[in-house]
Each structure stands twice: as structure tokens, then as C-alpha cells.
Amino acid sequence: MAFIDPMTEDDVAAVVAIDGATVGSSGWDEAQVRGELTRSWARLWVVREEQAELHASVRAFLCAWLVADELHILNVATDTTHRRRGHAGRLLTHALRFAAEQGVRMLLLEVRRSNAPAIGLYRAFGFTAMGIRARYYGDGEDAVEMVLRLDELGQPLPGRDEVRLSRHENL
Ligand SMILES: CC(C)(COP(=O)(O)OP(=O)(O)OC[C@H]1O[C@@H](n2cnc3c(N)ncnc32)[C@H](O)[C@@H]1OP(=O)(O)O)[C@@H](O)C(=O)NCCC(=O)NCCS
């Protein structure tokens, strides 16, 4: 059974391992994750999955910053061997519920332009492309800025892409 928990110090090594195994990893190290855990405006959650004879293992994590009425999603990743099992979706559903409770009106994030799985994930939740940040990443790749607006009851509002990603990328 998979369930969501707030991230703790005990999860840091597992989270860094999941992040590090990712192509185009954000490069978070243990100090950075610990730093996030100390920020009052940061929210970090993990998905744990119970295994038969072992304690629950971390399968995925999400880190976000709550800034006034905006929730900035900084990082989300799922263990490479446990993808496409709904873990990131669970985390985003949880983040959306949290956002609604907090009166958030806008969820924001940046994603690599080539990151079709992540863009697919965000689109599945109603995020749309709001802008392009040229050469945003250290290796020169563009970032796509994505947004999901919520109404005063915390319900997602339908939106449309404000920028075209690429007719070749089929995103
Ligand atoms: C993007 C990522 C977090 C998705 O995690 P996941 O746990 O596999 O995602 P889920 O199983 O919850 O998928 C939920 C939905 O997202 C979309 N999605 C997920 N992976 C996808 C893929 N490879 N291609 C297209 N859509 C995808 C689908 O709509 C999927 O629903 P479905 O499986 O019913 O079709 C994962 O691929 C990952 O860790 N990538 C590396 C880290 C990363 O790029 N993070 C984003 C930083 S901005």
C-alpha cells in the first residue's frame, strides 16, 4: 500500500538517491534537502510503500514552496523502478488539496522543455504552458513555465497554453 507522509531527516538519503538517479537530475545533495526541511515556507512530502517484511520504502518525493497565495513546485521525482504507478500523481493530488486548504490561487513550476514525462504529468493535472525561459538550465536547455490557477474554492480553473512549445515535440 502506498501512502503520503511529510518528509523527515530519515528520508534524506533515499530522496537524494531518487533525485540522483534521474536523467537531468536537479543535483540535490543531502545538505540541500536538509536545508529545505528547515525552511518554514517549504513543504516536502514522500510516498512510502509498504513491503511484505520490510518497513515502508520511499518511492517518490515532492518539494514545494508556499509563497503568499502561490505554491511553487520545486522538485518531484519517482524512483526509476517505480514509475508509472501513480506515485507522482498521488503527490500532486496531495499538493493540490494542500493548496486548496491554504487558499492558494496559483501553482507554478519550471520544467525542462525536453521533459515529456513531467510535462505529461503536469498536463494530466491541468497545468498549461505560460512561458519559456530561454537557457534557464546550466546546460543551456530552456525551461517551460507551467501554471495551474485555482478558483476561490480551490478548484482548478481550465487554462490554455500561452506559448507554443514546439510543433515537433508533440507536447
Ligand atoms: C515525471 C515523473 C515524476 C512522473 O512520475 P510517475 O510516478 O512515474 O508518474 P505517475 O505514475 O504518477 O503518472 C501520472 C500521469 O503522468 C503522466 N505521465 C507520467 N509519466 C509519463 C511519461 N513517461 N510520458 C507521458 N506521460 C507521463 C501520465 O498522464 C500519467 O498517468 P497514466 O500513467 O495514467 O497515463 C517521473 O517520470 C520522474 O521522476 N522523472 C524524473 C524527474 C523529473 O523529471 N521530475 C520533474 C521535474 S520538473
XYZ file of N, CA and C and ligand atoms in Angstrom:
561
model
N 0.839 -1.198 0.000
C 0.000 0.000 0.000
C 0.880 1.256 0.000
N 0.540 2.208 -0.813
C 1.321 3.448 -0.881
C 0.588 4.549 -0.122
N 1.344 5.355 0.590
C 0.731 6.467 1.326
C 1.711 7.646 1.383
N 1.177 8.807 1.686
C 1.987 10.037 1.699
C 2.275 10.452 3.140
N 3.498 10.874 3.356
C 3.945 11.353 4.668
C 4.728 12.649 4.469
N 4.776 13.504 5.474
C 5.747 14.601 5.418
C 7.155 14.008 5.401
N 8.057 14.615 4.633
C 9.440 14.133 4.605
C 10.102 14.451 5.945
N 10.979 13.539 6.389
C 11.736 13.782 7.620
C 13.229 13.633 7.320
N 14.042 13.961 8.309
C 15.503 13.791 8.194
C 15.863 12.366 7.792
N 15.102 11.393 8.285
C 15.414 9.986 7.994
C 15.222 9.641 6.519
N 14.514 10.490 5.774
C 14.229 10.214 4.358
C 15.271 10.837 3.432
N 16.151 11.670 3.988
C 17.022 12.489 3.132
C 17.864 11.636 2.186
N 18.489 10.580 2.698
C 19.368 9.764 1.842
C 18.569 9.131 0.701
N 17.386 8.622 1.008
C 16.559 7.985 -0.031
C 16.133 9.008 -1.079
N 15.789 10.203 -0.632
C 15.360 11.258 -1.564
C 16.516 11.664 -2.484
N 17.707 11.821 -1.914
C 18.867 12.194 -2.733
C 19.179 11.082 -3.736
N 19.005 9.833 -3.325
C 19.254 8.715 -4.249
C 18.248 8.734 -5.396
N 16.995 8.999 -5.104
C 15.968 9.043 -6.162
C 16.271 10.200 -7.116
N 16.577 11.349 -6.552
C 16.876 12.523 -7.385
C 18.126 12.278 -8.235
N 19.137 11.679 -7.638
C 20.411 11.489 -8.341
C 20.330 10.483 -9.470
N 19.382 9.555 -9.380
C 19.265 8.513 -10.401
C 18.485 9.006 -11.617
N 17.993 10.235 -11.527
C 17.136 10.784 -12.577
C 17.960 11.431 -13.678
N 17.597 11.163 -14.919
C 18.253 11.851 -16.035
C 17.901 13.338 -15.926
N 18.914 14.201 -16.029
C 18.646 15.638 -15.882
C 18.332 15.988 -14.437
N 18.906 15.208 -13.517
C 18.678 15.396 -12.078
C 18.873 16.859 -11.666
N 18.131 17.268 -10.641
C 18.311 18.633 -10.145
C 19.626 18.747 -9.382
N 20.258 17.597 -9.080
C 21.565 17.623 -8.426
C 21.494 17.956 -6.952
N 20.354 17.706 -6.346
C 20.241 17.984 -4.914
C 21.164 17.063 -4.129
N 21.858 17.639 -3.156
C 22.624 16.795 -2.244
C 21.933 16.821 -0.873
N 22.507 16.054 0.049
C 21.831 15.911 1.349
C 21.698 17.254 2.066
N 22.731 18.097 1.926
C 22.683 19.395 2.611
C 21.532 20.246 2.066
N 21.323 20.185 0.760
C 20.237 20.985 0.180
C 18.875 20.496 0.646
N 18.713 19.171 0.683
C 17.415 18.645 1.130
C 17.203 18.999 2.607
N 18.248 18.868 3.407
C 18.127 19.238 4.827
C 17.791 20.723 4.962
N 18.415 21.513 4.097
C 18.126 22.949 4.109
C 16.650 23.210 3.829
N 16.096 22.501 2.847
C 14.674 22.684 2.540
C 13.810 22.307 3.743
N 14.220 21.239 4.452
C 13.424 20.784 5.606
C 13.360 21.839 6.705
N 14.331 22.760 6.717
C 14.336 23.785 7.774
C 13.541 25.035 7.387
N 13.185 25.191 6.125
C 12.501 26.421 5.691
C 11.025 26.357 6.079
N 10.551 27.397 6.753
C 9.161 27.375 7.230
C 8.182 27.389 6.063
N 8.591 27.930 4.922
C 7.679 28.039 3.778
C 7.765 26.828 2.833
N 8.662 25.883 3.152
C 8.796 24.704 2.282
C 7.892 23.576 2.779
N 7.339 22.847 1.834
C 6.577 21.645 2.158
C 7.189 20.495 1.377
N 7.540 19.437 2.100
C 8.166 18.276 1.460
C 7.394 17.026 1.868
N 7.019 16.263 0.868
C 6.279 15.028 1.133
C 6.951 13.867 0.413
N 6.770 12.680 0.970
C 7.249 11.468 0.296
C 6.082 10.496 0.131
N 6.198 9.640 -0.873
C 5.314 8.471 -0.974
C 6.089 7.293 -0.412
N 5.482 6.608 0.526
C 6.079 5.373 1.040
C 5.229 4.200 0.569
N 5.904 3.088 0.377
C 5.170 1.880 0.015
C 5.590 0.784 0.963
N 4.583 0.132 1.535
C 4.891 -0.963 2.464
C 5.303 -2.193 1.688
N 6.324 -2.859 2.181
C 6.743 -4.112 1.572
C 6.482 -5.220 2.582
N 6.339 -6.441 2.089
C 5.914 -7.550 2.936
C 6.612 -7.568 4.298
N 7.915 -7.789 4.272
C 8.569 -7.994 5.565
C 9.421 -6.794 5.986
N 9.492 -5.773 5.133
C 10.319 -4.617 5.457
C 9.446 -3.439 5.860
N 10.078 -2.403 6.403
C 9.312 -1.194 6.672
C 9.093 -0.454 5.346
N 8.253 0.566 5.378
C 7.876 1.248 4.132
C 9.068 1.967 3.508
N 9.227 1.822 2.193
C 10.326 2.465 1.469
C 9.832 3.699 0.735
N 10.741 4.670 0.594
C 10.384 5.896 -0.126
C 10.419 5.608 -1.628
N 9.335 5.928 -2.310
C 9.240 5.712 -3.755
C 9.298 7.012 -4.559
N 8.886 8.094 -3.931
C 8.804 9.368 -4.666
C 8.761 10.507 -3.657
N 9.089 11.710 -4.147
C 9.019 12.872 -3.251
C 8.597 14.101 -4.042
N 8.124 15.084 -3.302
C 7.767 16.385 -3.901
C 8.174 17.475 -2.923
N 8.749 18.529 -3.471
C 9.118 19.694 -2.657
C 8.458 20.925 -3.254
N 7.822 21.727 -2.414
C 7.145 22.933 -2.896
C 7.355 24.065 -1.906
N 7.249 25.287 -2.398
C 7.309 26.469 -1.536
C 5.948 27.168 -1.562
N 5.463 27.451 -0.364
C 4.221 28.211 -0.232
C 4.597 29.674 -0.056
N 4.288 30.479 -1.070
C 4.664 31.895 -1.065
C 3.388 32.704 -1.293
N 2.880 33.332 -0.210
C 1.618 34.062 -0.266
C 0.545 33.134 -0.840
N -0.113 33.532 -1.927
C -1.176 32.653 -2.440
C -0.703 31.838 -3.643
N 0.610 31.550 -3.659
C 1.166 30.718 -4.730
C 1.867 29.501 -4.128
N 1.761 28.384 -4.816
C 2.537 27.201 -4.437
C 3.495 26.909 -5.590
N 4.787 27.015 -5.304
C 5.820 26.770 -6.319
C 6.314 25.336 -6.157
N 6.144 24.548 -7.166
C 6.629 23.172 -7.103
C 8.068 23.169 -7.587
N 8.980 22.840 -6.686
C 10.412 22.917 -6.996
C 10.941 21.619 -7.569
N 10.438 20.513 -7.086
C 11.016 19.236 -7.496
C 10.026 18.126 -7.204
N 9.909 17.211 -8.132
C 9.138 15.988 -7.912
C 9.833 14.881 -8.691
N 9.994 13.744 -8.073
C 10.639 12.627 -8.777
C 10.197 11.312 -8.145
N 10.186 10.304 -9.001
C 9.815 8.947 -8.589
C 10.994 8.031 -8.863
N 11.223 7.096 -7.979
C 12.282 6.101 -8.163
C 12.140 5.461 -9.555
N 13.271 5.317 -10.232
C 13.212 4.871 -11.644
C 12.481 3.535 -11.815
N 12.602 2.656 -10.838
C 11.970 1.332 -10.994
C 10.508 1.317 -10.543
N 10.008 2.466 -10.128
C 8.609 2.508 -9.661
C 7.807 3.595 -10.371
N 8.212 3.907 -11.581
C 7.476 4.943 -12.320
C 6.220 4.353 -12.963
N 5.343 5.266 -13.343
C 4.078 4.905 -13.997
C 3.197 4.039 -13.100
N 3.318 4.261 -11.805
C 2.445 3.545 -10.859
C 1.623 4.520 -10.043
N 1.610 5.765 -10.493
C 0.738 6.742 -9.857
C 1.345 7.491 -8.677
N 2.637 7.279 -8.398
C 3.211 7.919 -7.201
C 3.296 9.444 -7.339
N 3.801 9.917 -8.466
C 3.875 11.378 -8.643
C 2.472 11.975 -8.676
N 1.555 11.241 -9.282
C 0.162 11.708 -9.311
C -0.400 11.834 -7.896
N -0.079 10.862 -7.043
C -0.527 10.930 -5.634
C 0.004 12.199 -4.972
N 1.266 12.492 -5.232
C 1.881 13.672 -4.606
C 1.245 14.958 -5.116
N 0.970 15.015 -6.409
C 0.353 16.241 -6.939
C -1.074 16.398 -6.423
N -1.794 15.277 -6.313
C -3.149 15.350 -5.746
C -3.084 15.887 -4.317
N -2.104 15.415 -3.576
C -1.922 15.871 -2.189
C -1.566 17.359 -2.158
N -0.653 17.748 -3.054
C -0.252 19.163 -3.103
C -1.435 20.055 -3.483
N -2.273 19.573 -4.380
C -3.451 20.362 -4.787
C -4.438 20.505 -3.626
N -4.608 19.431 -2.857
C -5.510 19.502 -1.702
C -4.952 20.499 -0.679
N -3.646 20.408 -0.443
C -2.984 21.347 0.478
C -3.174 22.781 -0.022
N -2.967 22.975 -1.331
C -3.094 24.310 -1.917
C -4.504 24.860 -1.686
N -5.504 24.014 -1.907
C -6.889 24.458 -1.728
C -7.125 24.862 -0.271
N -6.605 24.069 0.654
C -6.784 24.378 2.091
C -6.121 25.701 2.467
N -5.028 26.027 1.785
C -4.255 27.226 2.109
C -4.741 28.467 1.362
N -5.756 28.315 0.536
C -6.243 29.461 -0.236
C -5.320 29.850 -1.373
N -4.515 28.898 -1.828
C -3.607 29.166 -2.959
C -4.432 29.401 -4.223
N -4.009 30.366 -5.031
C -4.716 30.661 -6.274
C -3.920 30.270 -7.507
N -2.631 29.932 -7.309
C -1.798 29.630 -8.471
C -0.711 28.633 -8.087
N -0.594 27.545 -8.843
C 0.541 26.632 -8.694
C 1.467 26.884 -9.868
N 2.758 26.964 -9.589
C 3.738 27.320 -10.617
C 4.904 26.342 -10.590
N 5.509 26.134 -11.738
C 6.716 25.300 -11.792
C 7.469 25.563 -13.084
N 8.723 25.131 -13.084
C 9.532 25.146 -14.308
C 9.943 23.722 -14.628
N 9.946 23.399 -15.901
C 10.311 22.050 -16.313
C 11.131 22.138 -17.596
N 12.096 21.222 -17.720
C 12.892 21.212 -18.952
C 11.985 20.999 -20.155
N 12.297 21.731 -21.205
C 11.469 21.675 -22.406
C 11.397 20.262 -23.004
N 12.461 19.470 -22.808
C 12.504 18.118 -23.381
C 11.885 17.063 -22.459
N 11.420 17.485 -21.273
C 10.994 16.500 -20.270
C 9.536 16.094 -20.499
N 9.338 15.269 -21.517
C 7.975 14.873 -21.890
C 7.233 14.146 -20.759
N 7.881 13.234 -19.991
C 7.131 12.592 -18.913
C 6.587 13.597 -17.900
N 7.436 14.543 -17.479
C 6.984 15.512 -16.478
C 5.918 16.439 -17.064
N 6.111 16.881 -18.292
C 5.100 17.751 -18.911
C 3.784 16.975 -19.044
N 3.890 15.679 -19.384
C 2.689 14.833 -19.451
C 1.993 14.743 -18.102
N 2.798 14.588 -17.052
C 2.242 14.530 -15.692
C 1.505 15.827 -15.365
N 2.161 16.959 -15.593
C 1.554 18.242 -15.224
C 0.315 18.526 -16.071
N 0.377 18.181 -17.323
C -0.804 18.373 -18.180
C -1.982 17.544 -17.676
N -1.678 16.324 -17.178
C -2.754 15.457 -16.676
C -3.487 16.125 -15.510
N -2.816 17.064 -14.831
C -3.433 17.773 -13.706
C -3.966 19.149 -14.117
N -3.883 19.477 -15.386
C -4.466 20.732 -15.867
C -3.499 21.883 -15.988
N -2.208 21.659 -15.712
C -1.224 22.734 -15.896
C -1.124 23.085 -17.385
N -0.886 24.351 -17.642
C -0.676 24.805 -19.016
C 0.644 25.581 -19.100
N 1.151 25.697 -20.329
C 2.438 26.384 -20.540
C 2.197 27.887 -20.572
N 2.887 28.607 -19.662
C 2.670 30.052 -19.529
C 3.788 30.845 -20.192
N 4.987 30.252 -20.254
C 6.120 30.988 -20.825
C 7.305 30.075 -21.023
N 8.296 30.608 -21.706
C 9.550 29.883 -21.911
C 10.667 30.726 -21.303
N 11.512 30.109 -20.498
C 12.711 30.797 -20.005
C 13.890 30.240 -20.780
N 14.392 31.051 -21.681
C 15.460 30.597 -22.580
C 16.718 30.271 -21.788
N 17.313 29.140 -22.088
C 18.594 28.710 -21.498
C 18.591 28.822 -19.965
N 17.512 28.408 -19.373
C 17.324 28.527 -17.914
C 18.243 27.581 -17.150
N 18.477 26.396 -17.727
C 19.285 25.391 -17.021
C 20.764 25.549 -17.361
N 21.601 25.026 -16.474
C 23.043 25.183 -16.610
C 23.589 24.651 -17.922
N 22.961 23.627 -18.466
C 23.427 23.050 -19.733
C 22.832 23.756 -20.945
N 22.108 24.837 -20.720
C 21.606 25.648 -21.828
C 20.192 25.310 -22.276
N 19.580 24.302 -21.630
C 18.210 23.950 -22.056
C 17.199 24.990 -21.571
N 16.162 25.191 -22.370
C 15.075 26.103 -21.989
C 14.207 25.470 -20.905
N 13.597 26.317 -20.100
C 12.556 25.860 -19.168
C 11.201 26.277 -19.703
N 10.235 25.423 -19.496
C 8.843 25.793 -19.737
C 8.254 26.174 -18.381
N 7.640 27.347 -18.313
C 6.936 27.748 -17.089
C 5.504 27.252 -17.205
N 5.087 26.480 -16.204
C 3.713 25.963 -16.253
C 2.913 26.481 -15.065
N 1.618 26.605 -15.269
C 0.758 27.206 -14.248
C -0.562 26.441 -14.162
N -1.075 26.394 -12.945
C -2.436 25.900 -12.723
C -3.105 26.888 -11.781
N -4.168 27.528 -12.251
C -4.872 28.505 -11.422
C -6.045 27.828 -10.721
N -6.308 28.260 -9.486
C -7.421 27.716 -8.706
C -8.438 28.821 -8.446
N -9.719 28.436 -8.370
C -10.729 29.447 -8.036
C -10.750 29.651 -6.514
N -11.673 30.488 -6.046
C -11.668 30.835 -4.618
C -12.018 29.632 -3.728
N -12.572 28.576 -4.341
C -12.874 27.355 -3.577
C -11.752 26.316 -3.706
N -10.699 26.672 -4.426
C -9.574 25.760 -4.573
C -9.736 24.776 -5.721
N -10.730 25.025 -6.559
C -10.938 24.137 -7.711
C -10.093 24.610 -8.888
N -9.427 23.671 -9.597
C -8.627 24.069 -10.756
C -9.464 24.741 -11.830
N -8.932 25.824 -12.378
C -9.603 26.536 -13.466
C -9.014 26.060 -14.793
N -9.852 25.864 -15.798
C -9.309 25.468 -17.098
C -8.446 26.580 -17.672
N -7.366 26.203 -18.333
C -6.483 27.202 -18.948
C -6.038 26.727 -20.311
N -5.378 27.617 -21.024
C -4.840 27.264 -22.342
C -3.385 27.666 -22.391
N -2.605 26.948 -23.183
C -1.201 27.321 -23.346
C -1.101 28.752 -23.858
N -0.195 29.513 -23.261
C 0.038 30.887 -23.721
C 1.263 30.953 -24.613
N 2.022 29.857 -24.657
C 3.163 29.760 -25.575
C 3.094 28.409 -26.257
N 3.697 28.391 -27.423
C 3.751 27.139 -28.164
C 5.071 26.456 -27.818
N 5.011 25.198 -27.431
C 6.255 24.521 -27.054
C 7.048 24.190 -28.303
N 6.495 23.375 -29.162
C 7.118 23.107 -30.459
C 6.198 22.190 -31.230
N 6.051 22.449 -32.511
C 5.171 21.554 -33.259
C 5.814 20.194 -33.443
N 7.139 20.113 -33.213
C 7.807 18.822 -33.356
C 7.768 18.010 -32.069
N 7.665 18.697 -30.921
C 7.772 17.978 -29.651
C 6.475 17.259 -29.303
N 5.375 17.646 -29.962
C 4.087 16.992 -29.742
C 3.742 16.946 -28.262
N 3.963 18.049 -27.580
C 3.661 18.076 -26.142
C 2.381 18.821 -25.885
C 7.799 12.834 -14.185
C 7.770 11.770 -13.091
C 7.878 12.465 -11.732
C 6.434 11.014 -13.154
O 6.388 10.145 -12.035
P 5.474 8.830 -12.031
O 5.366 8.402 -10.605
O 6.003 7.847 -12.996
O 4.108 9.412 -12.576
P 2.642 8.764 -12.404
O 2.737 7.282 -12.489
O 2.001 9.336 -11.189
O 1.951 9.345 -13.708
C 0.799 10.175 -13.628
C 0.466 10.669 -15.035
O 1.534 11.497 -15.518
C 1.688 11.306 -16.935
N 2.982 10.673 -17.206
C 3.814 10.087 -16.311
N 4.912 9.599 -16.952
C 4.742 9.882 -18.261
C 5.511 9.599 -19.423
N 6.671 8.929 -19.352
N 5.043 10.051 -20.611
C 3.881 10.719 -20.701
N 3.085 10.987 -19.628
C 3.526 10.568 -18.424
C 0.556 10.366 -17.341
O -0.597 11.138 -17.630
C 0.361 9.569 -16.055
O -0.909 8.949 -15.972
P -1.101 7.478 -16.609
O 0.031 6.617 -16.131
O -2.435 7.071 -16.075
O -1.067 7.668 -18.095
C 8.904 10.722 -13.273
O 8.959 10.325 -14.639
C 10.263 11.210 -12.835
O 10.650 11.039 -11.680
N 11.017 11.840 -13.746
C 12.353 12.353 -13.428
C 12.261 13.569 -12.513
C 11.595 14.724 -13.214
O 11.783 14.940 -14.398
N 10.824 15.495 -12.417
C 10.173 16.682 -12.910
C 10.990 17.889 -12.555
S 10.180 19.388 -13.111
